Short mmCIF file of C-alpha atoms and ligand atoms in Angstrom, two decimals:
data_model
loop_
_atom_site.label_atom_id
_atom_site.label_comp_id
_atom_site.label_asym_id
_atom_site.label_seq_id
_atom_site.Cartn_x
_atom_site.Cartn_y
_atom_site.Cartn_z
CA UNK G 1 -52.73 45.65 -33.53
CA UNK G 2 -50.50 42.40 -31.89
CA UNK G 3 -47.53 42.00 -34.34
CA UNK G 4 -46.23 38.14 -33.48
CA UNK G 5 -42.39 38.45 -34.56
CA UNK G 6 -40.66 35.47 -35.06
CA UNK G 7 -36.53 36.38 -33.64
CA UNK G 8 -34.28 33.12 -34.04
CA UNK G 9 -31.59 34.98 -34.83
CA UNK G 10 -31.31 36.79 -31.44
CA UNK G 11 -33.55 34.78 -29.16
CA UNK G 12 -34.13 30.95 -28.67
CA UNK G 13 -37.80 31.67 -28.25
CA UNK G 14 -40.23 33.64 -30.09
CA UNK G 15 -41.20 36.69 -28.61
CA UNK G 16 -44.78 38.80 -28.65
CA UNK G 17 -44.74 42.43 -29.88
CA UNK G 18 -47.67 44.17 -28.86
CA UNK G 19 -47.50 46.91 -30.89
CA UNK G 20 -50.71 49.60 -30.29
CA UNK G 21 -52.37 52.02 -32.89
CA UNK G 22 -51.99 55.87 -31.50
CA UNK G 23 -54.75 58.12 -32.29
CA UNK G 24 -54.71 62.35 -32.66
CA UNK G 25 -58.36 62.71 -30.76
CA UNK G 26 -58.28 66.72 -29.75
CA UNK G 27 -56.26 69.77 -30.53
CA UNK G 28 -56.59 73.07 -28.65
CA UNK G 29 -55.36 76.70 -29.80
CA UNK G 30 -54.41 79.96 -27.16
CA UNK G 31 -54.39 83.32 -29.88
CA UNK G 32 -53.03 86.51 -27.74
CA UNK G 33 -55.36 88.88 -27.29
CA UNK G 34 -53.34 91.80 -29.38
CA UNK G 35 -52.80 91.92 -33.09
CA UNK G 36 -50.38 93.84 -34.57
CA UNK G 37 -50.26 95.14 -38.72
CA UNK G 38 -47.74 95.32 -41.05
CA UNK G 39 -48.41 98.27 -41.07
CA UNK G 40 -48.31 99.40 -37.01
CA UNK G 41 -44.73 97.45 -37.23
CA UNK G 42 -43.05 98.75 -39.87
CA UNK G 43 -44.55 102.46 -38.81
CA UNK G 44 -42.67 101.75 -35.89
CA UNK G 45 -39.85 100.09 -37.54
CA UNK G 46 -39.48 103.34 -39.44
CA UNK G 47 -39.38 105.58 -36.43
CA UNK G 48 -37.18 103.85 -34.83
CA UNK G 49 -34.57 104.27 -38.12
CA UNK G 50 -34.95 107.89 -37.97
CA UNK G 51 -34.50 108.41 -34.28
CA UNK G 52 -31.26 106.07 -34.96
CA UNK G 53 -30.43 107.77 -38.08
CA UNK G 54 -30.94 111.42 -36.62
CA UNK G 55 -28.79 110.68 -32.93
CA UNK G 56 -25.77 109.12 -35.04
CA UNK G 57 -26.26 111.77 -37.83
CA UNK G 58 -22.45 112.74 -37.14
CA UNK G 59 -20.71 109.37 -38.11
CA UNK G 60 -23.34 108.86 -40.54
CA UNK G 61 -22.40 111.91 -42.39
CA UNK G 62 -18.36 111.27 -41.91
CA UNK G 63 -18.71 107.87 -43.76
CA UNK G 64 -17.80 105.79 -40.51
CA UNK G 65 -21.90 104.35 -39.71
CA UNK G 66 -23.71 103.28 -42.43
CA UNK G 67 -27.51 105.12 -41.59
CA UNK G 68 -30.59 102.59 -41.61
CA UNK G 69 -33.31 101.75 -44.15
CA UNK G 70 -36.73 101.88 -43.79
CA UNK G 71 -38.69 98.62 -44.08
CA UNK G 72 -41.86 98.57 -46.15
CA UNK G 73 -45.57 96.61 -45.48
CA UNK G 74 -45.68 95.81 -49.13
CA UNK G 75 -42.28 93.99 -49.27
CA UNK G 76 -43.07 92.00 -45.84
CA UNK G 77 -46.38 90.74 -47.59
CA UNK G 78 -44.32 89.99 -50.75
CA UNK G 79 -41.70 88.27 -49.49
CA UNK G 80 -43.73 86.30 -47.08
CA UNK G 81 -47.25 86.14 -47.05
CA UNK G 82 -47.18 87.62 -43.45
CA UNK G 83 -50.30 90.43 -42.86
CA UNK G 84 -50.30 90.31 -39.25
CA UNK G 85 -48.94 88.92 -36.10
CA UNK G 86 -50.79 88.04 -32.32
CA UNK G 87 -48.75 89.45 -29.32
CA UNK G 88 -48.89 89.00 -25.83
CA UNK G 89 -47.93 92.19 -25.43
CA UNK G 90 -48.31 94.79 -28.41
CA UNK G 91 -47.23 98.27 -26.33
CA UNK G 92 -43.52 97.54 -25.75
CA UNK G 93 -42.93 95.90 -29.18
CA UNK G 94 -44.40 99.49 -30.68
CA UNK G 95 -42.21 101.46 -28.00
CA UNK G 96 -39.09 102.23 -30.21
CA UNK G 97 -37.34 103.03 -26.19
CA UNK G 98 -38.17 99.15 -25.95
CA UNK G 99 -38.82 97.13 -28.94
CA UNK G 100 -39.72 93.77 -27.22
CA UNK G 101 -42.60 92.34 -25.25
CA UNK G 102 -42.93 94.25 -22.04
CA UNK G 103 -44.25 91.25 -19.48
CA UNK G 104 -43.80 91.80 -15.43
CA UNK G 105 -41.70 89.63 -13.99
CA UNK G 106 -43.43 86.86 -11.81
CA UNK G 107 -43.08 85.70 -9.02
CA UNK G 108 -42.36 81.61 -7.81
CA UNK G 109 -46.05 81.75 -6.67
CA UNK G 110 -47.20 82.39 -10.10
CA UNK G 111 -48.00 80.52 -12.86
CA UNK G 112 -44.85 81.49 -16.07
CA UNK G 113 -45.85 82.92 -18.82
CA UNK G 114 -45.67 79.81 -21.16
CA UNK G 115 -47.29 77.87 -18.61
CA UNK G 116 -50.24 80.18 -19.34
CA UNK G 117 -50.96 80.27 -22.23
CA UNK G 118 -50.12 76.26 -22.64
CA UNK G 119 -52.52 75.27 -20.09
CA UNK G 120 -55.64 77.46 -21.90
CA UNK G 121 -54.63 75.44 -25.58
CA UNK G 122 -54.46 72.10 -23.05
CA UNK G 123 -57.52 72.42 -21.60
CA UNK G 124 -59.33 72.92 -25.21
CA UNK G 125 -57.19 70.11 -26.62
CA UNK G 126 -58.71 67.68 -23.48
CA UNK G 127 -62.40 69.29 -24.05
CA UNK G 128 -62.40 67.97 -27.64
CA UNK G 129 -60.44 65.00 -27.04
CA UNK G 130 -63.31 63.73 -24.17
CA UNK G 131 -60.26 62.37 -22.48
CA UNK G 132 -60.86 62.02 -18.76
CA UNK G 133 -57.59 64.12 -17.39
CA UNK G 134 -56.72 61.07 -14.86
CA UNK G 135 -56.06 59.10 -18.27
CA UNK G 136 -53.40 61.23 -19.30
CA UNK G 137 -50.16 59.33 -18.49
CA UNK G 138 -47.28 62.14 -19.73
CA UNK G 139 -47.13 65.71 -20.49
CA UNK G 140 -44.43 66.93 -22.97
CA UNK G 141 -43.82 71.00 -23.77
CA UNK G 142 -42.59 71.06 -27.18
CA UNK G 143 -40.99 74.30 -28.11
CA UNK G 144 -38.19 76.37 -29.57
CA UNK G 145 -37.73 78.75 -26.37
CA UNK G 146 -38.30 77.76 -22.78
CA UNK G 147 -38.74 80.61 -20.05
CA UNK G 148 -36.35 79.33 -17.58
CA UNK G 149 -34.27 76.72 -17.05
CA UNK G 150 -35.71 74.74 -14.88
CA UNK G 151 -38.15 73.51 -13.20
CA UNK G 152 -39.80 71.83 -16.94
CA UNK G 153 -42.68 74.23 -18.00
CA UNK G 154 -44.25 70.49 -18.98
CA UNK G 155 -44.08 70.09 -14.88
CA UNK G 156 -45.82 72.91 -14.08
CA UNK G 157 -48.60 72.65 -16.70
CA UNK G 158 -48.84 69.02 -15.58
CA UNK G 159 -49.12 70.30 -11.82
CA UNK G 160 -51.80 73.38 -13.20
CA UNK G 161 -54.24 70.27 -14.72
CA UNK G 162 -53.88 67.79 -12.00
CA UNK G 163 -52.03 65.23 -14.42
CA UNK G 164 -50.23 62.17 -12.68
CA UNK G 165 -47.27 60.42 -14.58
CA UNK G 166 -44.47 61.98 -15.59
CA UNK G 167 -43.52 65.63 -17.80
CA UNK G 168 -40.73 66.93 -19.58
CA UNK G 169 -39.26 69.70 -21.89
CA UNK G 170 -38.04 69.34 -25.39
CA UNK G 171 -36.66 71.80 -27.86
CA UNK G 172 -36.20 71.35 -31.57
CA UNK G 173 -37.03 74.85 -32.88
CA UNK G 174 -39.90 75.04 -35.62
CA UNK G 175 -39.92 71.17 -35.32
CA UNK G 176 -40.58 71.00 -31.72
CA UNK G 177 -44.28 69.65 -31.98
CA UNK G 178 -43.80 67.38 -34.85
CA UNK G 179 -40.82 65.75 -32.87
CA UNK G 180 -43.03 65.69 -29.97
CA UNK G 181 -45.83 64.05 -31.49
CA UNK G 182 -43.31 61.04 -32.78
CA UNK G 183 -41.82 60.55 -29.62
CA UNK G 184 -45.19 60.31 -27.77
CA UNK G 185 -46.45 57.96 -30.38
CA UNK G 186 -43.44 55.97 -30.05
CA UNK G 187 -44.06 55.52 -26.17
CA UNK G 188 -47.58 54.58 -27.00
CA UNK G 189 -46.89 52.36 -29.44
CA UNK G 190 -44.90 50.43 -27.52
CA UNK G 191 -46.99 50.34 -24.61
CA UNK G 192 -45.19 52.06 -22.12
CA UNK G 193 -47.56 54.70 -21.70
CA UNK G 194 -51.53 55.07 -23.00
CA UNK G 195 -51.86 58.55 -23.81
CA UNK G 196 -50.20 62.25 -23.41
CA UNK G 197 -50.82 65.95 -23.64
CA UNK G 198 -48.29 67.71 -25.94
CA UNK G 199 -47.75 71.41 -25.55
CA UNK G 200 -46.39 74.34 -27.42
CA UNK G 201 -46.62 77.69 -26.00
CA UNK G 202 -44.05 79.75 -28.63
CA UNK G 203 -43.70 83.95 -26.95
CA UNK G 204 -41.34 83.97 -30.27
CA UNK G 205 -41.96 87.65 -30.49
CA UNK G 206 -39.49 87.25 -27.34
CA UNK G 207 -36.42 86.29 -28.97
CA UNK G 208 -37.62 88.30 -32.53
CA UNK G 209 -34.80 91.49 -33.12
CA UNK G 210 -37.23 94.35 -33.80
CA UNK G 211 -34.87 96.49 -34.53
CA UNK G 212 -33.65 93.61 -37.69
CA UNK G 213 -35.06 94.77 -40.94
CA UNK G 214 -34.35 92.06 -42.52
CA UNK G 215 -36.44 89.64 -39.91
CA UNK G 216 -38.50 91.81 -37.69
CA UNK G 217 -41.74 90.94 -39.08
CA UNK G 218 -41.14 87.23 -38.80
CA UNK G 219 -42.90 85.99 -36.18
CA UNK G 220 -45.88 86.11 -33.59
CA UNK G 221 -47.12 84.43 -30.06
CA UNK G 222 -49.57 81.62 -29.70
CA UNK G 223 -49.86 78.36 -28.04
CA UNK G 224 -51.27 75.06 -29.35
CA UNK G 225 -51.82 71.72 -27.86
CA UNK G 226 -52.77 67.85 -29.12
CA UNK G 227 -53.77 64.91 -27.31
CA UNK G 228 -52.57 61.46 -28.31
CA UNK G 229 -53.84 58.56 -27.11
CA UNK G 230 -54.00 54.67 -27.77
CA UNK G 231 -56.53 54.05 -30.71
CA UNK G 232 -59.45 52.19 -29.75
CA UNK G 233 -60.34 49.47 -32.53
CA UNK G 234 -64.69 49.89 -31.76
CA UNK G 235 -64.71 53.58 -29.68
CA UNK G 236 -64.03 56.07 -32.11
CA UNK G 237 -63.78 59.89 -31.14
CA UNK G 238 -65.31 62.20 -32.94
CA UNK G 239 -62.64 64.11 -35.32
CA UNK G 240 -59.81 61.71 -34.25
CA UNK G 241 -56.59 61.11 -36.74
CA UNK G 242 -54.77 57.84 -36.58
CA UNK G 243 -51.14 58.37 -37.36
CA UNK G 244 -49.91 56.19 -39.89
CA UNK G 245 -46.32 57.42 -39.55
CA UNK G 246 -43.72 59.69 -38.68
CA UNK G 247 -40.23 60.49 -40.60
CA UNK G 248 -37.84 63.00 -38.79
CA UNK G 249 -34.58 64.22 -40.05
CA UNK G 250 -31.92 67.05 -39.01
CA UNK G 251 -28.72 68.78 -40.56
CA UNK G 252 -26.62 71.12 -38.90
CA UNK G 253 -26.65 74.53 -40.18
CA UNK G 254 -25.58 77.89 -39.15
CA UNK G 255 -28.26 79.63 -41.38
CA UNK G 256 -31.26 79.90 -38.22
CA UNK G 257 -29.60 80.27 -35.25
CA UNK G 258 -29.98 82.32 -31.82
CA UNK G 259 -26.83 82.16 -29.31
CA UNK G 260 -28.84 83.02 -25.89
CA UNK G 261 -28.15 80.55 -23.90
CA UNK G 262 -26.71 80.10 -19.96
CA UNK G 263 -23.29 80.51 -20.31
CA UNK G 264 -23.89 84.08 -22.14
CA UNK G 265 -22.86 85.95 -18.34
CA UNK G 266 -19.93 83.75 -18.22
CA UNK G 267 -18.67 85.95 -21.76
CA UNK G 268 -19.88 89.48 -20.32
CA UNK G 269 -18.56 90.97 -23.54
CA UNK G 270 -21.64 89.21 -26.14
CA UNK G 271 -24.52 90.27 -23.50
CA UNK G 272 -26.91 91.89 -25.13
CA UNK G 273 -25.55 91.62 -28.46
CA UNK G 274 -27.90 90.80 -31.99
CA UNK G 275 -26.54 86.85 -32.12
CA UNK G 276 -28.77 86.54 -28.38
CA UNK G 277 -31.39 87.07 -30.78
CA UNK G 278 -32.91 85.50 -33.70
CA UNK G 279 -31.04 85.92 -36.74
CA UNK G 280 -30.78 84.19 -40.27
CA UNK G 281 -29.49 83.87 -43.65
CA UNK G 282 -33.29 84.09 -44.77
CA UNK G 283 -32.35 83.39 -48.90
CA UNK G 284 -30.42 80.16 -48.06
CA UNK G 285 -33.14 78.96 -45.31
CA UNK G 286 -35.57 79.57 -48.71
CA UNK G 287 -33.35 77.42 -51.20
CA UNK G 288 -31.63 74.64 -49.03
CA UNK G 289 -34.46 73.75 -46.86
CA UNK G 290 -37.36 73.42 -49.37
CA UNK G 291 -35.76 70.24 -51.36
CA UNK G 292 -34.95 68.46 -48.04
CA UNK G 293 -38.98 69.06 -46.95
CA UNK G 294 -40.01 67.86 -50.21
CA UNK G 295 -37.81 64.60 -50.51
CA UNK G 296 -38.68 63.94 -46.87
CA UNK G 297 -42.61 63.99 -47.30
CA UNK G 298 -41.84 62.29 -50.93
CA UNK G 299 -39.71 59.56 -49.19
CA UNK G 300 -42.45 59.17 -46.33
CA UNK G 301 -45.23 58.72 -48.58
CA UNK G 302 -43.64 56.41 -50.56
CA UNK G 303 -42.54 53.91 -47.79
CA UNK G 304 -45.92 54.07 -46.28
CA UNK G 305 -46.80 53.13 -50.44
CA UNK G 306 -49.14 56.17 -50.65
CA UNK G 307 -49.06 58.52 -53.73
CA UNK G 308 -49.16 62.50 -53.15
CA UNK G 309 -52.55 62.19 -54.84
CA UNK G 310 -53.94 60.32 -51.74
CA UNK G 311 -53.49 63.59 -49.84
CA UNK G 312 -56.65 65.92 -48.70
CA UNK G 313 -54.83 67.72 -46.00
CA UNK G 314 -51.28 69.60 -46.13
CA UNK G 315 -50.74 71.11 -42.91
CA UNK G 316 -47.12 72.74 -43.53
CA UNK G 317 -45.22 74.87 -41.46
CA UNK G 318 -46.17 78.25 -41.57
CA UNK G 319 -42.94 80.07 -42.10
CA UNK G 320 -43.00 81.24 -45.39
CA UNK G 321 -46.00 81.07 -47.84
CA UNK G 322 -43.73 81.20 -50.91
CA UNK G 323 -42.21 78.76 -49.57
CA UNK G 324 -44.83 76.48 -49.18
CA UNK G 325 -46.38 76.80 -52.43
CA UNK G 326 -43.07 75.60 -53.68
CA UNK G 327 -42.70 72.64 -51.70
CA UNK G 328 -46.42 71.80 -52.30
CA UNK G 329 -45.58 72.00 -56.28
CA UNK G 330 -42.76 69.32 -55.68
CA UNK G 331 -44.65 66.86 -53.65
CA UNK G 332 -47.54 67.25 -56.01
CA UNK G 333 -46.55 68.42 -59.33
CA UNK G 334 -48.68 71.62 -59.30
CA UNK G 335 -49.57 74.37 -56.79
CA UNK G 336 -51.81 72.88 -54.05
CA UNK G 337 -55.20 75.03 -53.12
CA UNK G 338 -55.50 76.63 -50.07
CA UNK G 339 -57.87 74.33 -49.40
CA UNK G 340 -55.58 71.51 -49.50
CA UNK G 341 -52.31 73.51 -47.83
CA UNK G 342 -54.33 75.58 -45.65
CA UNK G 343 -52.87 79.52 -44.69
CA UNK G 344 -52.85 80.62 -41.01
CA UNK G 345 -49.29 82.33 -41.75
CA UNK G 346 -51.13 85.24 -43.15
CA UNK G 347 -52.86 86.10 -39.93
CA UNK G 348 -50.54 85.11 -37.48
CA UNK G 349 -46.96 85.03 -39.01
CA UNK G 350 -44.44 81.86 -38.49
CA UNK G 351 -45.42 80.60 -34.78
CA UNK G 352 -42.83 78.24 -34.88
CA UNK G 353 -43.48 74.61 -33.59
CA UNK G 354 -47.18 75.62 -33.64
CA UNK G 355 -47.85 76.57 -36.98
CA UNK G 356 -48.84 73.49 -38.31
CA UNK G 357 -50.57 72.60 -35.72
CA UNK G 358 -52.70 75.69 -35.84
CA UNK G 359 -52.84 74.71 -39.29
CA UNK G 360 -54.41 71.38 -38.64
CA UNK G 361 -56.70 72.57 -35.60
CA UNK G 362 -58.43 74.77 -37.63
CA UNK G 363 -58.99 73.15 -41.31
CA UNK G 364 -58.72 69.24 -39.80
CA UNK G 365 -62.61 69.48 -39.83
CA UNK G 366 -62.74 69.68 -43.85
CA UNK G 367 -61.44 66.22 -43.73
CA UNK G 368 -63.47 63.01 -44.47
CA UNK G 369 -63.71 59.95 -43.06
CA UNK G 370 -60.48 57.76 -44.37
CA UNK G 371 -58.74 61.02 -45.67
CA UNK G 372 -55.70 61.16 -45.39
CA UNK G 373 -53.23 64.12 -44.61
CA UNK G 374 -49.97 65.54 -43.48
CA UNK G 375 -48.62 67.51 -40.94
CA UNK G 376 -45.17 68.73 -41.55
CA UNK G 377 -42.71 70.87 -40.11
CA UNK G 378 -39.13 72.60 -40.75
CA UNK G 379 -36.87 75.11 -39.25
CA UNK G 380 -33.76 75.82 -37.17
CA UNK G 381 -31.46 72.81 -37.01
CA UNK G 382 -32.10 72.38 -39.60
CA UNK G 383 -35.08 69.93 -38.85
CA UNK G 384 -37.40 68.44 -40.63
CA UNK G 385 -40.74 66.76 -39.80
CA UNK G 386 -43.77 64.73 -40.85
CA UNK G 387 -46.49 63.09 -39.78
CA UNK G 388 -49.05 61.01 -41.74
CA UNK G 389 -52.58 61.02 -40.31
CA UNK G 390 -55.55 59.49 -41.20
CA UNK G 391 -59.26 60.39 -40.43
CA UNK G 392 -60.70 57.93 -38.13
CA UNK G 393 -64.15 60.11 -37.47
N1 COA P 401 -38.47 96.08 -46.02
C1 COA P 401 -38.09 96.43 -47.28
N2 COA P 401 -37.09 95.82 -47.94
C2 COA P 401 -36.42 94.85 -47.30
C3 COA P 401 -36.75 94.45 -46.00
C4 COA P 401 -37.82 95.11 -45.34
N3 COA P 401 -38.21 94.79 -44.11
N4 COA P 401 -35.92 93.45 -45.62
C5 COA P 401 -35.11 93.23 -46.66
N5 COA P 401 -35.39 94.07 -47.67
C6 COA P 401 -34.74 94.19 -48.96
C7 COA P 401 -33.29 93.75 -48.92
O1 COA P 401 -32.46 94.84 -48.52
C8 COA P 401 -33.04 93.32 -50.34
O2 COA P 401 -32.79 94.48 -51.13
P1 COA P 401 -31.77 94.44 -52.37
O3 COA P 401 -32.37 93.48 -53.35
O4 COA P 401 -31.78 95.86 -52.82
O5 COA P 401 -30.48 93.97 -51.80
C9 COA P 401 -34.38 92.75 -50.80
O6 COA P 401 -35.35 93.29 -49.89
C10 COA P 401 -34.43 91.25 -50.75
O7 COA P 401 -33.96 90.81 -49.44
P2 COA P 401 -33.86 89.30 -49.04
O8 COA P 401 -33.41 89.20 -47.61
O9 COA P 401 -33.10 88.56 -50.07
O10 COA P 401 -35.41 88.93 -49.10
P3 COA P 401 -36.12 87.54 -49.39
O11 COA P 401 -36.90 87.65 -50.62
O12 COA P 401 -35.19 86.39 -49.25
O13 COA P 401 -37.17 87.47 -48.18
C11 COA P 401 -37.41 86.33 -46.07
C12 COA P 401 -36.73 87.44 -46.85
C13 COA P 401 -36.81 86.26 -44.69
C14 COA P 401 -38.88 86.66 -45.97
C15 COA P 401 -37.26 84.99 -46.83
O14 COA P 401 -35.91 84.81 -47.20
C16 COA P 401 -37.68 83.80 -46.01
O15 COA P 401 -38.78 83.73 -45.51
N6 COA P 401 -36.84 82.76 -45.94
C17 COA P 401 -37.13 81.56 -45.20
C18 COA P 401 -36.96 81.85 -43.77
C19 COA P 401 -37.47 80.78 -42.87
O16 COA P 401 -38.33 79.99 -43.18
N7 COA P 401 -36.92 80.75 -41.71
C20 COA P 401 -37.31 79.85 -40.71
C21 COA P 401 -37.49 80.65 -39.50
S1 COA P 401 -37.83 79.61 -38.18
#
């Protein structure tokens, strides 16, 4: 659309503001090869406990170690909808010597490990968006851990596809992809590029503790990606999503953090300790973030002057499925069906930035022409996320 904005106030003349519609037109999912239970983990889990318990039996017993609990497949499923989890590597997770993915180190020569599995969710998100790859102007890798710290991961997937312009890294946790997607449709909005590839290859199982009751069932691997271009007012792509709007916000908080970072050598005394790891106060995460998702989507909907009714697609963040059903009952008033908040959780645990994208990939197609939907996001940060789409074909 061409927006002609009158600005006396700051300029003599009038000025032109081309201002261009941005388009969702192809997603693309990567699922890891293994699958792991509740059951396999916490089996493991368990063992692990009793080889601890049994090899520090001695303080245990003189009151000076307090001896581990077992974790239980009934209370993960409970207290968070989580059956399963994909891996990229299930063997070292089991491995209670190891308890984290076991992946060779590569050489410079070879492609990373996020590069991967990002360029196999790319390539399926340029299949179905019919984009010809010489049209892509920007590739962004949206994600809450990065492999290395430089060169960008978004460089080297952009370099694996052939992709001219330019690429870059971003990281805002669990709201890495809907962050990305507003910052790409910002730059095609405004014109200064026509369309990008957006990225999010999440190995959270990586920075997961195993050895954390309280959190080691949390999360699992995948990659997704999303193609946005400029919207075409006559060519419409088949299952294409014009976004309407996006709202982001974030808060500090202490409650979801992980302290790996570069400088960690420079303090040899923290290496290797549980805050280089995920950890969280899970309870408060539950209670303080799910009225800051719900006003946000509330607030968004409103200034676009939609109702919650209008919605046929809730494509949350796949963290927690309690918590879901509880932010869905505050945007709408009553529990929304499955069909309308779709579950991937279940199958694949919290993903991170690509849950609600995997969300989206793979129950977009229910949508009808005109529909309209959400995809929103929330984690570390805190962060929050949301993007309004509408069906276009
Ligand atoms: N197996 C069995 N019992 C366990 C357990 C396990 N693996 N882990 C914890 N428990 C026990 C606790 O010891 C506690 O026992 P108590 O009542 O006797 O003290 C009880 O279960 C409840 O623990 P709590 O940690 O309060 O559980 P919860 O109901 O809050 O569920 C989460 C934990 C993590 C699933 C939940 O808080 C959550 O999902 N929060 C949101 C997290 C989130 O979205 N994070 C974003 C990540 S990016």
């Amino acid at each position: 659309s061409v927006k002609k904005v009158n600005c006396h106030n700051q300029f003599p003349l009038s000025i032109l503001i081309l201002m261009f519609k941005v388009q969702i037109s192809g997603t693309g999912l990567f699922t890891p090869k293994e699958k792991i239970s509740n059951e396999e983990l916490v089996d493991s889990y368990n063992k692990y406990v009793d080889e601890y318990n049994a090899s520090n039996s001695k303080e245990i017993n003189n009151g000076s170690l307090e001896p581990l609990e077992k974790s239980s497949a009934e209370f993960i499923e409970k207290a968070s909808g989580v059956k399963s989890r994909y891996v990229q590597n299930k063997s070292g997770i089991l491995d209670t010597s190891f308890m984290r993915p076991r992946l060779n180190e590569r050489s410079e020569d070879q492609i990373s490990n996020l590069a991967e599995m990002g360029v196999i969710a790319a390539k399926e998100a340029i299949k179905n968006s019919q984009i010809d790859i010489k049209e892509i102007d920007a590739v962004i890798v949206a994600c809450s851990n990065l492999e290395r710290a430089y060169p960008a991961i978004a460089i080297e997937i952009q370099n694996e596809l052939g992709i001219e312009g330019f690429a870059f890294d971003m990281n805002v946790a669990c709201s890495s992809a809907t962050f990305g997607i507003q910052t790409i449709f910002d730059m095609i909005k405004s014109g200064s590029i026509k369309s990008a590839l957006m990225v999010n290859p999440e190995i959270c199982t990586g920075h997961l503790n195993f050895k954390d009751r309280d959190c080691h069932f949390i999360f699992g691997d995948v990659a997704t990606a999303v193609v946005l271009e400029r919207m075409s007012e006559d060519i419409h792509k088949n299952n294409s999503y014009e976004i309407l709007g996006t709202k982001l916000l974030t808060e500090f908080s202490n409650n979801i953090r992980n302290n790996y970072g570069f400088l960690n050598s420079s303090s040899p005394e923290g290496v290797g300790k549980a805050d280089k790891l995920f950890h969280q106060n899970g309870r408060k995460v539950f209670k303080e973030v799910i009225p800051k998702v719900s006003n946000l989507i509330k607030d968004h909907l409103e200034e676009n002057k939609l109702a919650a009714e209008d919605l046929k697609g809730m494509y949350l963040h796949q963290a927690n499925e309690n918590m879901n059903v509880l932010i869905s009952k505050y945007v709408l008033g009553k529990e929304a069906s499955r069909d309308l908040a779709p579950v991937v959780l279940d199958e694949y645990a919290n993903t991170s930035s690509a849950g609600s994208i995997i969300a989206f990939h793979k129950h977009n197609k229910s949508l009808k022409k005109d529909e309209l939907a959400i995809i929103c996001s929330f984690g570390a940060g805190y962060s929050v996320g949301n993007v309004i789409v509408k069906k276009i074909a």
